[in-house]
mmCIF file of C-alpha atoms in Angstrom:
data_model
loop_
_atom_site.group_PDB
_atom_site.id
_atom_site.type_symbol
_atom_site.label_atom_id
_atom_site.label_comp_id
_atom_site.label_asym_id
_atom_site.label_seq_id
_atom_site.Cartn_x
_atom_site.Cartn_y
_atom_site.Cartn_z
ATOM 1 C CA MET Y 1076 28.858 -188.049 -128.842
ATOM 2 C CA ALA Y 1077 29.262 -188.558 -132.570
ATOM 3 C CA ARG Y 1078 32.083 -186.011 -132.797
ATOM 4 C CA SER Y 1079 34.363 -188.187 -130.675
ATOM 5 C CA ARG Y 1080 34.528 -190.842 -133.392
ATOM 6 C CA LEU Y 1081 37.196 -188.914 -135.355
ATOM 7 C CA THR Y 1082 40.726 -188.622 -134.051
ATOM 8 C CA PRO Y 1083 42.218 -185.106 -134.018
ATOM 9 C CA GLU Y 1084 44.640 -186.219 -136.763
ATOM 10 C CA ARG Y 1085 41.791 -187.440 -138.948
ATOM 11 C CA GLU Y 1086 39.840 -184.242 -138.296
ATOM 12 C CA ALA Y 1087 42.868 -182.111 -139.274
ATOM 13 C CA GLU Y 1088 43.285 -184.190 -142.437
ATOM 14 C CA LEU Y 1089 39.631 -183.607 -143.348
ATOM 15 C CA TYR Y 1090 39.885 -179.845 -142.804
ATOM 16 C CA GLU Y 1091 43.035 -179.656 -144.918
ATOM 17 C CA ALA Y 1092 41.271 -181.545 -147.725
ATOM 18 C CA VAL Y 1093 38.296 -179.162 -147.548
ATOM 19 C CA LEU Y 1094 40.599 -176.144 -147.880
ATOM 20 C CA ASP Y 1095 42.460 -177.752 -150.785
ATOM 21 C CA LEU Y 1096 39.164 -178.363 -152.562
ATOM 22 C CA LEU Y 1097 38.059 -174.780 -151.896
ATOM 23 C CA ARG Y 1098 41.245 -173.491 -153.522
ATOM 24 C CA GLU Y 1099 40.828 -175.798 -156.504
ATOM 25 C CA VAL Y 1100 37.127 -175.544 -157.333
ATOM 26 C CA GLY Y 1101 35.686 -172.697 -155.217
ATOM 27 C CA TYR Y 1102 32.831 -172.766 -152.739
ATOM 28 C CA ASP Y 1103 29.922 -173.409 -155.098
ATOM 29 C CA ALA Y 1104 31.484 -176.475 -156.692
ATOM 30 C CA LEU Y 1105 32.634 -177.834 -153.342
ATOM 31 C CA THR Y 1106 29.947 -180.468 -152.731
ATOM 32 C CA MET Y 1107 29.686 -182.836 -149.796
ATOM 33 C CA ASP Y 1108 30.083 -185.586 -152.416
ATOM 34 C CA ALA Y 1109 33.418 -184.113 -153.493
ATOM 35 C CA VAL Y 1110 34.594 -183.864 -149.875
ATOM 36 C CA ALA Y 1111 33.540 -187.451 -149.207
ATOM 37 C CA ALA Y 1112 35.364 -188.687 -152.310
ATOM 38 C CA ARG Y 1113 38.542 -186.696 -151.612
ATOM 39 C CA THR Y 1114 38.737 -187.768 -147.971
ATOM 40 C CA ARG Y 1115 37.459 -191.313 -148.498
ATOM 41 C CA SER Y 1116 34.734 -190.806 -145.921
ATOM 42 C CA SER Y 1117 30.973 -191.266 -146.170
ATOM 43 C CA LYS Y 1118 28.592 -188.368 -146.662
ATOM 44 C CA ALA Y 1119 26.674 -189.665 -143.639
ATOM 45 C CA THR Y 1120 29.777 -189.143 -141.496
ATOM 46 C CA LEU Y 1121 30.285 -185.624 -142.826
ATOM 47 C CA TYR Y 1122 26.684 -184.611 -142.170
ATOM 48 C CA ARG Y 1123 26.635 -186.263 -138.716
ATOM 49 C CA GLN Y 1124 29.855 -184.508 -137.771
ATOM 50 C CA TRP Y 1125 29.302 -181.043 -139.236
ATOM 51 C CA GLY Y 1126 25.631 -180.735 -140.076
ATOM 52 C CA SER Y 1127 26.038 -178.692 -143.263
ATOM 53 C CA LYS Y 1128 28.512 -177.520 -145.856
ATOM 54 C CA PRO Y 1129 28.817 -173.925 -144.537
ATOM 55 C CA GLU Y 1130 29.479 -175.284 -141.050
ATOM 56 C CA LEU Y 1131 32.144 -177.690 -142.331
ATOM 57 C CA VAL Y 1132 33.849 -174.951 -144.346
ATOM 58 C CA ALA Y 1133 33.788 -172.483 -141.450
ATOM 59 C CA LYS Y 1134 35.285 -175.105 -139.117
ATOM 60 C CA ALA Y 1135 37.986 -175.925 -141.668
ATOM 61 C CA LEU Y 1136 38.875 -172.229 -141.945
ATOM 62 C CA ARG Y 1137 38.991 -171.789 -138.170
ATOM 63 C CA HIS Y 1138 41.176 -174.881 -137.795
ATOM 64 C CA ASN Y 1139 43.856 -173.518 -140.103
ATOM 65 C CA LYS Y 1140 45.348 -170.878 -137.797
ATOM 66 C CA PRO Y 1141 48.039 -168.737 -139.328
ATOM 67 C CA VAL Y 1142 51.345 -168.105 -137.603
ATOM 68 C CA SER Y 1143 51.332 -165.133 -135.305
ATOM 69 C CA LEU Y 1144 53.207 -161.865 -135.696
ATOM 70 C CA ALA Y 1145 53.615 -161.560 -131.928
ATOM 71 C CA GLU Y 1146 57.251 -162.648 -131.789
ATOM 72 C CA ILE Y 1147 58.434 -160.053 -134.327
ATOM 73 C CA ASP Y 1148 60.248 -157.209 -132.564
ATOM 74 C CA THR Y 1149 63.334 -155.951 -134.376
ATOM 75 C CA GLY Y 1150 63.469 -152.556 -132.664
ATOM 76 C CA SER Y 1151 62.283 -150.486 -135.641
ATOM 77 C CA LEU Y 1152 59.097 -150.307 -137.684
ATOM 78 C CA ARG Y 1153 61.011 -150.713 -140.942
ATOM 79 C CA GLY Y 1154 62.636 -153.845 -139.576
ATOM 80 C CA ASP Y 1155 59.385 -155.216 -138.182
ATOM 81 C CA LEU Y 1156 57.395 -154.799 -141.393
ATOM 82 C CA ARG Y 1157 60.214 -156.181 -143.494
ATOM 83 C CA ALA Y 1158 60.313 -159.194 -141.160
ATOM 84 C CA VAL Y 1159 56.545 -159.705 -141.569
ATOM 85 C CA VAL Y 1160 56.947 -159.773 -145.325
ATOM 86 C CA GLU Y 1161 60.156 -161.768 -145.477
ATOM 87 C CA ARG Y 1162 58.955 -164.651 -143.412
ATOM 88 C CA SER Y 1163 55.665 -165.032 -145.309
ATOM 89 C CA ASP Y 1164 56.547 -167.600 -147.898
ATOM 90 C CA ALA Y 1165 55.316 -167.196 -151.461
ATOM 91 C CA CYS Y 1166 53.641 -170.587 -151.423
ATOM 92 C CA GLN Y 1167 51.509 -169.778 -148.364
ATOM 93 C CA MET Y 1168 50.550 -166.425 -149.902
ATOM 94 C CA GLU Y 1169 49.368 -168.126 -153.063
ATOM 95 C CA LYS Y 1170 47.405 -170.634 -150.967
ATOM 96 C CA ASP Y 1171 45.733 -167.812 -149.023
ATOM 97 C CA SER Y 1172 44.964 -165.950 -152.267
ATOM 98 C CA ALA Y 1173 43.389 -169.088 -153.715
ATOM 99 C CA LEU Y 1174 41.212 -169.411 -150.599
ATOM 100 C CA MET Y 1175 40.099 -165.792 -150.890
ATOM 101 C CA ARG Y 1176 39.233 -166.272 -154.559
ATOM 102 C CA GLY Y 1177 37.343 -169.481 -153.848
ATOM 103 C CA LEU Y 1178 35.309 -167.826 -151.104
ATOM 104 C CA ALA Y 1179 34.902 -164.283 -152.434
ATOM 105 C CA HIS Y 1180 31.293 -164.651 -153.518
ATOM 106 C CA ALA Y 1181 30.217 -167.090 -150.796
ATOM 107 C CA VAL Y 1182 31.378 -164.946 -147.879
ATOM 108 C CA HIS Y 1183 29.282 -162.064 -149.134
ATOM 109 C CA GLU Y 1184 26.168 -164.248 -148.909
ATOM 110 C CA ASN Y 1185 27.034 -166.048 -145.678
ATOM 111 C CA PRO Y 1186 27.981 -163.959 -142.587
ATOM 112 C CA GLU Y 1187 29.209 -167.033 -140.692
ATOM 113 C CA LEU Y 1188 31.702 -167.839 -143.462
ATOM 114 C CA HIS Y 1189 32.692 -164.167 -143.730
ATOM 115 C CA GLU Y 1190 33.508 -164.061 -140.027
ATOM 116 C CA ALA Y 1191 35.522 -167.300 -140.222
ATOM 117 C CA LEU Y 1192 37.529 -166.023 -143.216
ATOM 118 C CA ARG Y 1193 38.079 -162.653 -141.575
ATOM 119 C CA GLU Y 1194 39.382 -164.320 -138.403
ATOM 120 C CA LEU Y 1195 41.641 -166.629 -140.372
ATOM 121 C CA LEU Y 1196 43.178 -164.251 -142.876
ATOM 122 C CA ILE Y 1197 42.697 -160.833 -141.410
ATOM 123 C CA GLY Y 1198 42.067 -160.884 -137.670
ATOM 124 C CA PRO Y 1199 45.407 -162.179 -136.405
ATOM 125 C CA GLU Y 1200 47.378 -160.206 -138.980
ATOM 126 C CA MET Y 1201 45.578 -157.041 -137.936
ATOM 127 C CA THR Y 1202 46.109 -157.651 -134.230
ATOM 128 C CA GLY Y 1203 49.771 -158.332 -134.920
ATOM 129 C CA LEU Y 1204 50.095 -155.230 -137.091
ATOM 130 C CA ASP Y 1205 48.369 -153.073 -134.464
ATOM 131 C CA GLU Y 1206 50.969 -154.152 -131.942
ATOM 132 C CA LEU Y 1207 53.925 -153.412 -134.291
ATOM 133 C CA LEU Y 1208 52.455 -150.009 -135.105
ATOM 134 C CA ARG Y 1209 51.732 -149.176 -131.450
ATOM 135 C CA ARG Y 1210 55.381 -149.819 -130.575
ATOM 136 C CA ALA Y 1211 56.513 -147.615 -133.488
ATOM 137 C CA VAL Y 1212 54.334 -144.784 -132.150
ATOM 138 C CA ASP Y 1213 55.696 -145.335 -128.621
ATOM 139 C CA ARG Y 1214 59.265 -145.099 -129.959
ATOM 140 C CA GLY Y 1215 58.389 -141.851 -131.741
ATOM 141 C CA GLU Y 1216 58.961 -143.309 -135.218
ATOM 142 C CA VAL Y 1217 55.409 -142.519 -136.356
ATOM 143 C CA ARG Y 1218 53.290 -139.590 -135.202
ATOM 144 C CA ALA Y 1219 50.345 -140.889 -133.110
ATOM 145 C CA GLY Y 1220 47.759 -139.084 -135.233
ATOM 146 C CA ASN Y 1221 49.140 -140.216 -138.617
ATOM 147 C CA PRO Y 1222 45.999 -141.168 -140.582
ATOM 148 C CA ALA Y 1223 47.881 -143.881 -142.521
ATOM 149 C CA LEU Y 1224 48.197 -145.946 -139.299
ATOM 150 C CA SER Y 1225 44.667 -147.294 -139.613
ATOM 151 C CA PHE Y 1226 45.141 -148.122 -143.305
ATOM 152 C CA VAL Y 1227 48.197 -150.386 -143.069
ATOM 153 C CA PRO Y 1228 46.069 -153.575 -143.378
ATOM 154 C CA HIS Y 1229 44.282 -152.040 -146.387
ATOM 155 C CA MET Y 1230 47.599 -151.191 -148.056
ATOM 156 C CA MET Y 1231 48.983 -154.681 -147.492
ATOM 157 C CA LEU Y 1232 45.824 -156.527 -148.543
ATOM 158 C CA GLY Y 1233 45.681 -154.309 -151.625
ATOM 159 C CA ALA Y 1234 49.233 -155.212 -152.562
ATOM 160 C CA VAL Y 1235 48.383 -158.915 -152.317
ATOM 161 C CA VAL Y 1236 45.099 -158.751 -154.232
ATOM 162 C CA ALA Y 1237 46.302 -156.355 -156.926
ATOM 163 C CA ARG Y 1238 49.440 -158.282 -157.894
ATOM 164 C CA PRO Y 1239 47.714 -161.107 -159.834
ATOM 165 C CA LEU Y 1240 44.825 -158.933 -161.056
ATOM 166 C CA ILE Y 1241 46.831 -155.951 -162.302
ATOM 167 C CA ASP Y 1242 50.276 -157.393 -162.988
ATOM 168 C CA ASP Y 1243 49.205 -160.985 -163.690
ATOM 169 C CA ARG Y 1244 52.005 -162.256 -161.447
ATOM 170 C CA PRO Y 1245 52.012 -164.127 -158.133
ATOM 171 C CA VAL Y 1246 52.780 -162.294 -154.906
ATOM 172 C CA ASP Y 1247 56.261 -162.887 -153.508
ATOM 173 C CA PRO Y 1248 58.296 -161.330 -150.693
ATOM 174 C CA GLU Y 1249 60.510 -159.331 -153.084
ATOM 175 C CA TYR Y 1250 57.508 -157.562 -154.586
ATOM 176 C CA LEU Y 1251 56.100 -156.836 -151.114
ATOM 177 C CA LEU Y 1252 59.428 -155.362 -149.949
ATOM 178 C CA THR Y 1253 59.373 -153.001 -152.943
ATOM 179 C CA TYR Y 1254 55.788 -152.060 -152.093
ATOM 180 C CA LEU Y 1255 56.712 -151.377 -148.445
ATOM 181 C CA ASP Y 1256 59.480 -148.998 -149.562
ATOM 182 C CA ALA Y 1257 57.384 -147.288 -152.240
ATOM 183 C CA VAL Y 1258 54.038 -146.988 -150.455
ATOM 184 C CA VAL Y 1259 53.782 -148.045 -146.818
ATOM 185 C CA PHE Y 1260 56.880 -146.379 -145.330
ATOM 186 C CA PRO Y 1261 56.346 -143.044 -147.148
ATOM 187 C CA ALA Y 1262 52.648 -142.997 -146.133
ATOM 188 C CA LEU Y 1263 53.674 -143.565 -142.501
ATOM 189 C CA GLY Y 1264 56.460 -140.992 -142.809
ATOM 190 C CA VAL Y 1265 59.265 -143.389 -141.851
ATOM 191 C CA MET X 544 24.220 -164.888 -189.962
ATOM 192 C CA ALA X 545 22.590 -165.998 -186.728
ATOM 193 C CA ARG X 546 23.963 -163.074 -184.751
ATOM 194 C CA SER X 547 21.931 -160.590 -186.771
ATOM 195 C CA ARG X 548 18.687 -161.938 -185.323
ATOM 196 C CA LEU X 549 19.071 -159.925 -182.115
ATOM 197 C CA THR X 550 18.661 -156.159 -182.116
ATOM 198 C CA PRO X 551 21.447 -154.207 -180.388
ATOM 199 C CA GLU X 552 18.923 -153.226 -177.682
ATOM 200 C CA ARG X 553 18.020 -156.846 -177.038
ATOM 201 C CA GLU X 554 21.688 -157.825 -176.979
ATOM 202 C CA ALA X 555 22.467 -155.070 -174.443
ATOM 203 C CA GLU X 556 19.535 -156.247 -172.309
ATOM 204 C CA LEU X 557 20.872 -159.817 -172.359
ATOM 205 C CA TYR X 558 24.378 -158.730 -171.356
ATOM 206 C CA GLU X 559 23.009 -156.622 -168.507
ATOM 207 C CA ALA X 560 20.990 -159.615 -167.261
ATOM 208 C CA VAL X 561 24.091 -161.846 -167.396
ATOM 209 C CA LEU X 562 26.078 -159.345 -165.305
ATOM 210 C CA ASP X 563 23.213 -159.016 -162.804
ATOM 211 C CA LEU X 564 23.099 -162.801 -162.427
ATOM 212 C CA LEU X 565 26.884 -162.936 -161.995
ATOM 213 C CA ARG X 566 26.661 -160.411 -159.157
ATOM 214 C CA GLU X 567 23.813 -162.321 -157.519
ATOM 215 C CA VAL X 568 24.895 -165.949 -157.770
ATOM 216 C CA GLY X 569 28.513 -165.975 -158.971
ATOM 217 C CA TYR X 570 30.009 -167.650 -162.020
ATOM 218 C CA ASP X 571 29.600 -171.309 -161.028
ATOM 219 C CA ALA X 572 25.887 -171.023 -160.310
ATOM 220 C CA LEU X 573 25.271 -168.944 -163.451
ATOM 221 C CA THR X 574 23.836 -171.596 -165.746
ATOM 222 C CA MET X 575 22.599 -171.138 -169.286
ATOM 223 C CA ASP X 576 19.209 -172.239 -167.901
ATOM 224 C CA ALA X 577 19.278 -169.355 -165.421
ATOM 225 C CA VAL X 578 20.216 -166.875 -168.166
ATOM 226 C CA ALA X 579 17.439 -168.214 -170.406
ATOM 227 C CA ALA X 580 14.881 -167.924 -167.606
ATOM 228 C CA ARG X 581 15.973 -164.429 -166.556
ATOM 229 C CA THR X 582 16.002 -163.081 -170.095
ATOM 230 C CA ARG X 583 12.968 -165.026 -171.341
ATOM 231 C CA SER X 584 14.997 -166.469 -174.212
ATOM 232 C CA SER X 585 15.602 -170.062 -175.271
ATOM 233 C CA LYS X 586 18.784 -171.901 -174.442
ATOM 234 C CA ALA X 587 19.041 -172.751 -178.153
ATOM 235 C CA THR X 588 19.250 -169.018 -178.946
ATOM 236 C CA LEU X 589 21.915 -168.467 -176.296
ATOM 237 C CA TYR X 590 24.093 -171.326 -177.550
ATOM 238 C CA ARG X 591 23.592 -170.348 -181.200
ATOM 239 C CA GLN X 592 24.531 -166.764 -180.452
ATOM 240 C CA TRP X 593 27.424 -167.230 -178.011
ATOM 241 C CA GLY X 594 28.529 -170.840 -178.224
ATOM 242 C CA SER X 595 29.338 -171.320 -174.548
ATOM 243 C CA LYS X 596 28.942 -169.819 -171.109
ATOM 244 C CA PRO X 597 32.513 -168.425 -170.839
ATOM 245 C CA GLU X 598 32.094 -166.760 -174.226
ATOM 246 C CA LEU X 599 28.752 -165.231 -173.223
ATOM 247 C CA VAL X 600 30.166 -163.956 -169.915
ATOM 248 C CA ALA X 601 33.282 -162.491 -171.559
ATOM 249 C CA LYS X 602 31.112 -160.712 -174.157
ATOM 250 C CA ALA X 603 28.848 -159.350 -171.426
ATOM 251 C CA LEU X 604 31.872 -158.009 -169.543
ATOM 252 C CA ARG X 605 33.329 -156.405 -172.658
ATOM 253 C CA HIS X 606 29.990 -154.811 -173.537
ATOM 254 C CA ASN X 607 29.745 -152.992 -170.197
ATOM 255 C CA LYS X 608 32.383 -150.324 -170.801
ATOM 256 C CA PRO X 609 33.102 -148.068 -167.854
ATOM 257 C CA VAL X 610 33.200 -144.301 -168.174
ATOM 258 C CA SER X 611 36.586 -142.944 -169.095
ATOM 259 C CA LEU X 612 38.907 -140.823 -166.973
ATOM 260 C CA ALA X 613 40.165 -139.004 -170.059
ATOM 261 C CA GLU X 614 38.142 -135.819 -169.550
ATOM 262 C CA ILE X 615 39.421 -135.252 -165.995
ATOM 263 C CA ASP X 616 41.994 -132.447 -165.960
ATOM 264 C CA THR X 617 41.692 -130.093 -162.981
ATOM 265 C CA GLY X 618 45.254 -128.727 -163.199
ATOM 266 C CA SER X 619 46.625 -130.563 -160.140
ATOM 267 C CA LEU X 620 47.117 -134.205 -159.185
ATOM 268 C CA ARG X 621 45.247 -133.756 -155.907
ATOM 269 C CA GLY X 622 42.315 -132.297 -157.817
ATOM 270 C CA ASP X 623 42.438 -134.984 -160.502
ATOM 271 C CA LEU X 624 42.475 -137.936 -158.098
ATOM 272 C CA ARG X 625 39.764 -136.376 -155.943
ATOM 273 C CA ALA X 626 37.681 -135.952 -159.101
ATOM 274 C CA VAL X 627 38.206 -139.626 -160.030
ATOM 275 C CA VAL X 628 36.931 -140.687 -156.625
ATOM 276 C CA GLU X 629 34.118 -138.156 -156.297
ATOM 277 C CA ARG X 630 32.442 -138.963 -159.539
ATOM 278 C CA SER X 631 32.494 -142.731 -158.997
ATOM 279 C CA ASP X 632 29.146 -143.338 -157.415
ATOM 280 C CA ALA X 633 28.829 -145.728 -154.495
ATOM 281 C CA CYS X 634 26.249 -147.826 -156.300
ATOM 282 C CA GLN X 635 28.521 -148.462 -159.298
ATOM 283 C CA MET X 636 31.407 -149.342 -156.963
ATOM 284 C CA GLU X 637 29.250 -151.904 -155.179
ATOM 285 C CA LYS X 638 28.170 -153.332 -158.547
ATOM 286 C CA ASP X 639 31.804 -153.634 -159.673
ATOM 287 C CA SER X 640 32.782 -155.230 -156.353
ATOM 288 C CA ALA X 641 29.974 -157.762 -156.709
ATOM 289 C CA LEU X 642 31.219 -158.626 -160.206
ATOM 290 C CA MET X 643 34.772 -159.120 -158.909
ATOM 291 C CA ARG X 644 33.520 -161.372 -156.110
ATOM 292 C CA GLY X 645 31.351 -163.380 -158.502
ATOM 293 C CA LEU X 646 34.259 -163.920 -160.887
ATOM 294 C CA ALA X 647 37.219 -164.167 -158.495
ATOM 295 C CA HIS X 648 37.632 -167.913 -158.737
ATOM 296 C CA ALA X 649 36.520 -168.312 -162.357
ATOM 297 C CA VAL X 650 38.978 -165.783 -163.790
ATOM 298 C CA HIS X 651 41.844 -167.658 -162.212
ATOM 299 C CA GLU X 652 40.849 -170.783 -164.120
ATOM 300 C CA ASN X 653 39.908 -169.110 -167.394
ATOM 301 C CA PRO X 654 42.407 -166.722 -169.068
ATOM 302 C CA GLU X 655 39.798 -165.422 -171.523
ATOM 303 C CA LEU X 656 37.535 -164.332 -168.657
ATOM 304 C CA HIS X 657 40.511 -162.906 -166.763
ATOM 305 C CA GLU X 658 41.438 -160.759 -169.741
ATOM 306 C CA ALA X 659 37.846 -159.560 -170.188
ATOM 307 C CA LEU X 660 37.540 -158.635 -166.498
ATOM 308 C CA ARG X 661 40.919 -156.944 -166.515
ATOM 309 C CA GLU X 662 39.954 -154.853 -169.535
ATOM 310 C CA LEU X 663 36.611 -153.936 -168.013
ATOM 311 C CA LEU X 664 37.582 -153.055 -164.476
ATOM 312 C CA ILE X 665 41.264 -152.357 -164.597
ATOM 313 C CA GLY X 666 42.507 -151.534 -168.082
ATOM 314 C CA PRO X 667 40.716 -148.240 -168.724
ATOM 315 C CA GLU X 668 41.195 -147.077 -165.138
ATOM 316 C CA MET X 669 44.909 -147.788 -165.414
ATOM 317 C CA THR X 670 45.273 -146.008 -168.734
ATOM 318 C CA GLY X 671 43.375 -143.047 -167.307
ATOM 319 C CA LEU X 672 45.478 -143.025 -164.154
ATOM 320 C CA ASP X 673 48.710 -143.242 -166.158
ATOM 321 C CA GLU X 674 47.691 -140.118 -168.034
ATOM 322 C CA LEU X 675 46.818 -138.176 -164.845
ATOM 323 C CA LEU X 676 50.115 -139.218 -163.262
ATOM 324 C CA ARG X 677 52.150 -138.365 -166.378
ATOM 325 C CA ARG X 678 50.726 -134.828 -166.324
ATOM 326 C CA ALA X 679 51.567 -134.509 -162.618
ATOM 327 C CA VAL X 680 55.175 -135.483 -163.370
ATOM 328 C CA ASP X 681 55.287 -133.017 -166.294
ATOM 329 C CA ARG X 682 54.048 -130.237 -163.987
ATOM 330 C CA GLY X 683 56.755 -131.139 -161.450
ATOM 331 C CA GLU X 684 54.261 -132.173 -158.766
ATOM 332 C CA VAL X 685 55.695 -135.695 -158.509
ATOM 333 C CA ARG X 686 59.324 -136.664 -159.047
ATOM 334 C CA ALA X 687 59.642 -138.775 -162.218
ATOM 335 C CA GLY X 688 61.432 -141.603 -160.413
ATOM 336 C CA ASN X 689 59.004 -141.832 -157.466
ATOM 337 C CA PRO X 690 58.480 -145.596 -157.008
ATOM 338 C CA ALA X 691 54.889 -145.093 -155.773
ATOM 339 C CA LEU X 692 53.865 -143.961 -159.291
ATOM 340 C CA SER X 693 53.591 -147.534 -160.537
ATOM 341 C CA PHE X 694 51.620 -148.628 -157.455
ATOM 342 C CA VAL X 695 48.725 -146.161 -157.640
ATOM 343 C CA PRO X 696 46.372 -148.776 -159.176
ATOM 344 C CA HIS X 697 47.423 -151.268 -156.470
ATOM 345 C CA MET X 698 46.738 -148.715 -153.728
ATOM 346 C CA MET X 699 43.314 -147.869 -155.136
ATOM 347 C CA LEU X 700 42.254 -151.456 -155.796
ATOM 348 C CA GLY X 701 43.421 -152.345 -152.296
ATOM 349 C CA ALA X 702 41.274 -149.614 -150.790
ATOM 350 C CA VAL X 703 38.241 -150.956 -152.641
ATOM 351 C CA VAL X 704 38.812 -154.638 -151.842
ATOM 352 C CA ALA X 705 39.833 -154.126 -148.214
ATOM 353 C CA ARG X 706 36.873 -151.962 -147.179
ATOM 354 C CA PRO X 707 34.262 -154.759 -147.040
ATOM 355 C CA LEU X 708 36.730 -157.474 -145.970
ATOM 356 C CA ILE X 709 38.484 -155.580 -143.192
ATOM 357 C CA ASP X 710 35.952 -152.952 -142.120
ATOM 358 C CA ASP X 711 32.796 -154.823 -143.168
ATOM 359 C CA ARG X 712 31.478 -151.653 -144.798
ATOM 360 C CA PRO X 713 30.732 -150.743 -148.421
ATOM 361 C CA VAL X 714 33.122 -148.519 -150.355
ATOM 362 C CA ASP X 715 31.950 -144.926 -150.786
ATOM 363 C CA PRO X 716 33.570 -141.742 -152.102
ATOM 364 C CA GLU X 717 34.033 -140.259 -148.605
ATOM 365 C CA TYR X 718 36.112 -143.255 -147.483
ATOM 366 C CA LEU X 719 38.194 -143.101 -150.681
ATOM 367 C CA LEU X 720 38.888 -139.384 -150.191
ATOM 368 C CA THR X 721 40.179 -140.128 -146.673
ATOM 369 C CA TYR X 722 42.356 -142.909 -148.115
ATOM 370 C CA LEU X 723 43.750 -140.581 -150.805
ATOM 371 C CA ASP X 724 44.781 -138.070 -148.124
ATOM 372 C CA ALA X 725 46.178 -140.681 -145.738
ATOM 373 C CA VAL X 726 47.961 -143.003 -148.168
ATOM 374 C CA VAL X 727 48.125 -142.073 -151.848
ATOM 375 C CA PHE X 728 49.164 -138.408 -151.617
ATOM 376 C CA PRO X 729 51.836 -138.988 -148.928
ATOM 377 C CA ALA X 730 53.256 -141.959 -150.878
ATOM 378 C CA LEU X 731 53.479 -139.776 -153.989
ATOM 379 C CA GLY X 732 54.919 -136.899 -151.954
ATOM 380 C CA VAL X 733 52.170 -134.411 -152.867
#
C-alpha cells in the first residue's frame, strides 16, 4: 500500500509543516505546491498519500493531539481551573489561535475540516472540562443546576478569541487567571 | 478627481458587493476580478478608485456602520443588555460572523484591515456597552470596582464565536438571553 512508504517520523514532520503553513498563510493560500516545497516532497507523493488538500489538512489536524486535562485534580474547582490555565503555555495558545484564524472561513465551508478542528481544539478540552466540573458538583462546590456550567467552554474560548481582537494583545496565562477570577468563578458561584 | 465619477448610491452598492463576496469566499479568494465581475465594473475603475484590494476592503468595512447602542436606556442594566441582544437580529449576527470568519487570517497580517474590522464590529459596540455599564455603576447596580466590568465585550464576543464552533448552531437572540442570565449577570453581580 502506498501509505506504507512514509515512516511515522516523516509523516509527523509533514503534518507539522502543513500546520505551520496553515498558521502562516491560511487555508486558501495553502497549496499542494507550497506543501511540496516546504517539505521537499513531490506533489505526486502528496496526492498519492492523501488524495486531496482537505484530506491532508484534516489528517494533519487530527495528528496534532493536544495534551489532556485528565490528570488535573487539585481537590477544588478553583485549583483545577487555575491549573488548566497555568499549564497552557502562551506559545501554544498563540499557535492554536493562528490555526483557528487560518481555518475560520474554510471550516465553515467544509464539514470534514470543521469536525477535525473541533476535535483538535475543542473536543478534548470540553471532555476534560466536563470532568472537572462534574467533580466540583459532586463535592458541592457548584449547584448541579447552575446554568453557567454548560457555558464554561464558551467563556474560555471567548476569552482567548477576544484578547487579540478587542485588546490587541496575545493571550497569556496571567490574563486568563484574571478572567477566571472576574468572570468564570463568579458565574459559577465559587 | 476620479473619485467623483461614482455616485454615492453606486459606491454603496460596490461596498455591499465586496462585503458579500468576503462572507462567501473569504479575503484570499476575493480578487479584484471577482469584485469587477460581481459589480459589473471594470478592474481599471476599481484600481483607479481604491488603489488596492486591502484599501477597497477597508473602505467597504468602514462604510457599513452598525446601528448604535446609544438610544438604549431602559433604566436598568438587565433591561439594557436584554435590549441590546433582542434587537440584534439573527440574520445580521450571521452576516457579521461570516465577515469575521472571512477576515480572521487577513486582519492578523494587515493592521489597516484589523483596525477597520475592529472599528466596524467592536468599536461602536464597546463604546455603547461602556455607556450602559457606566450608568449601571452610577445607579449603584454594579460595584464600581467589579473586575467583570472590563470583560463584558469579551464575554459577549465569546458567546457569539463559541456558538457555531462548540455547539455547531447559529447565534440567535434566545441563546444570547440565556447566556446573559447564566454568565454575564452573575459575573456582574446583578
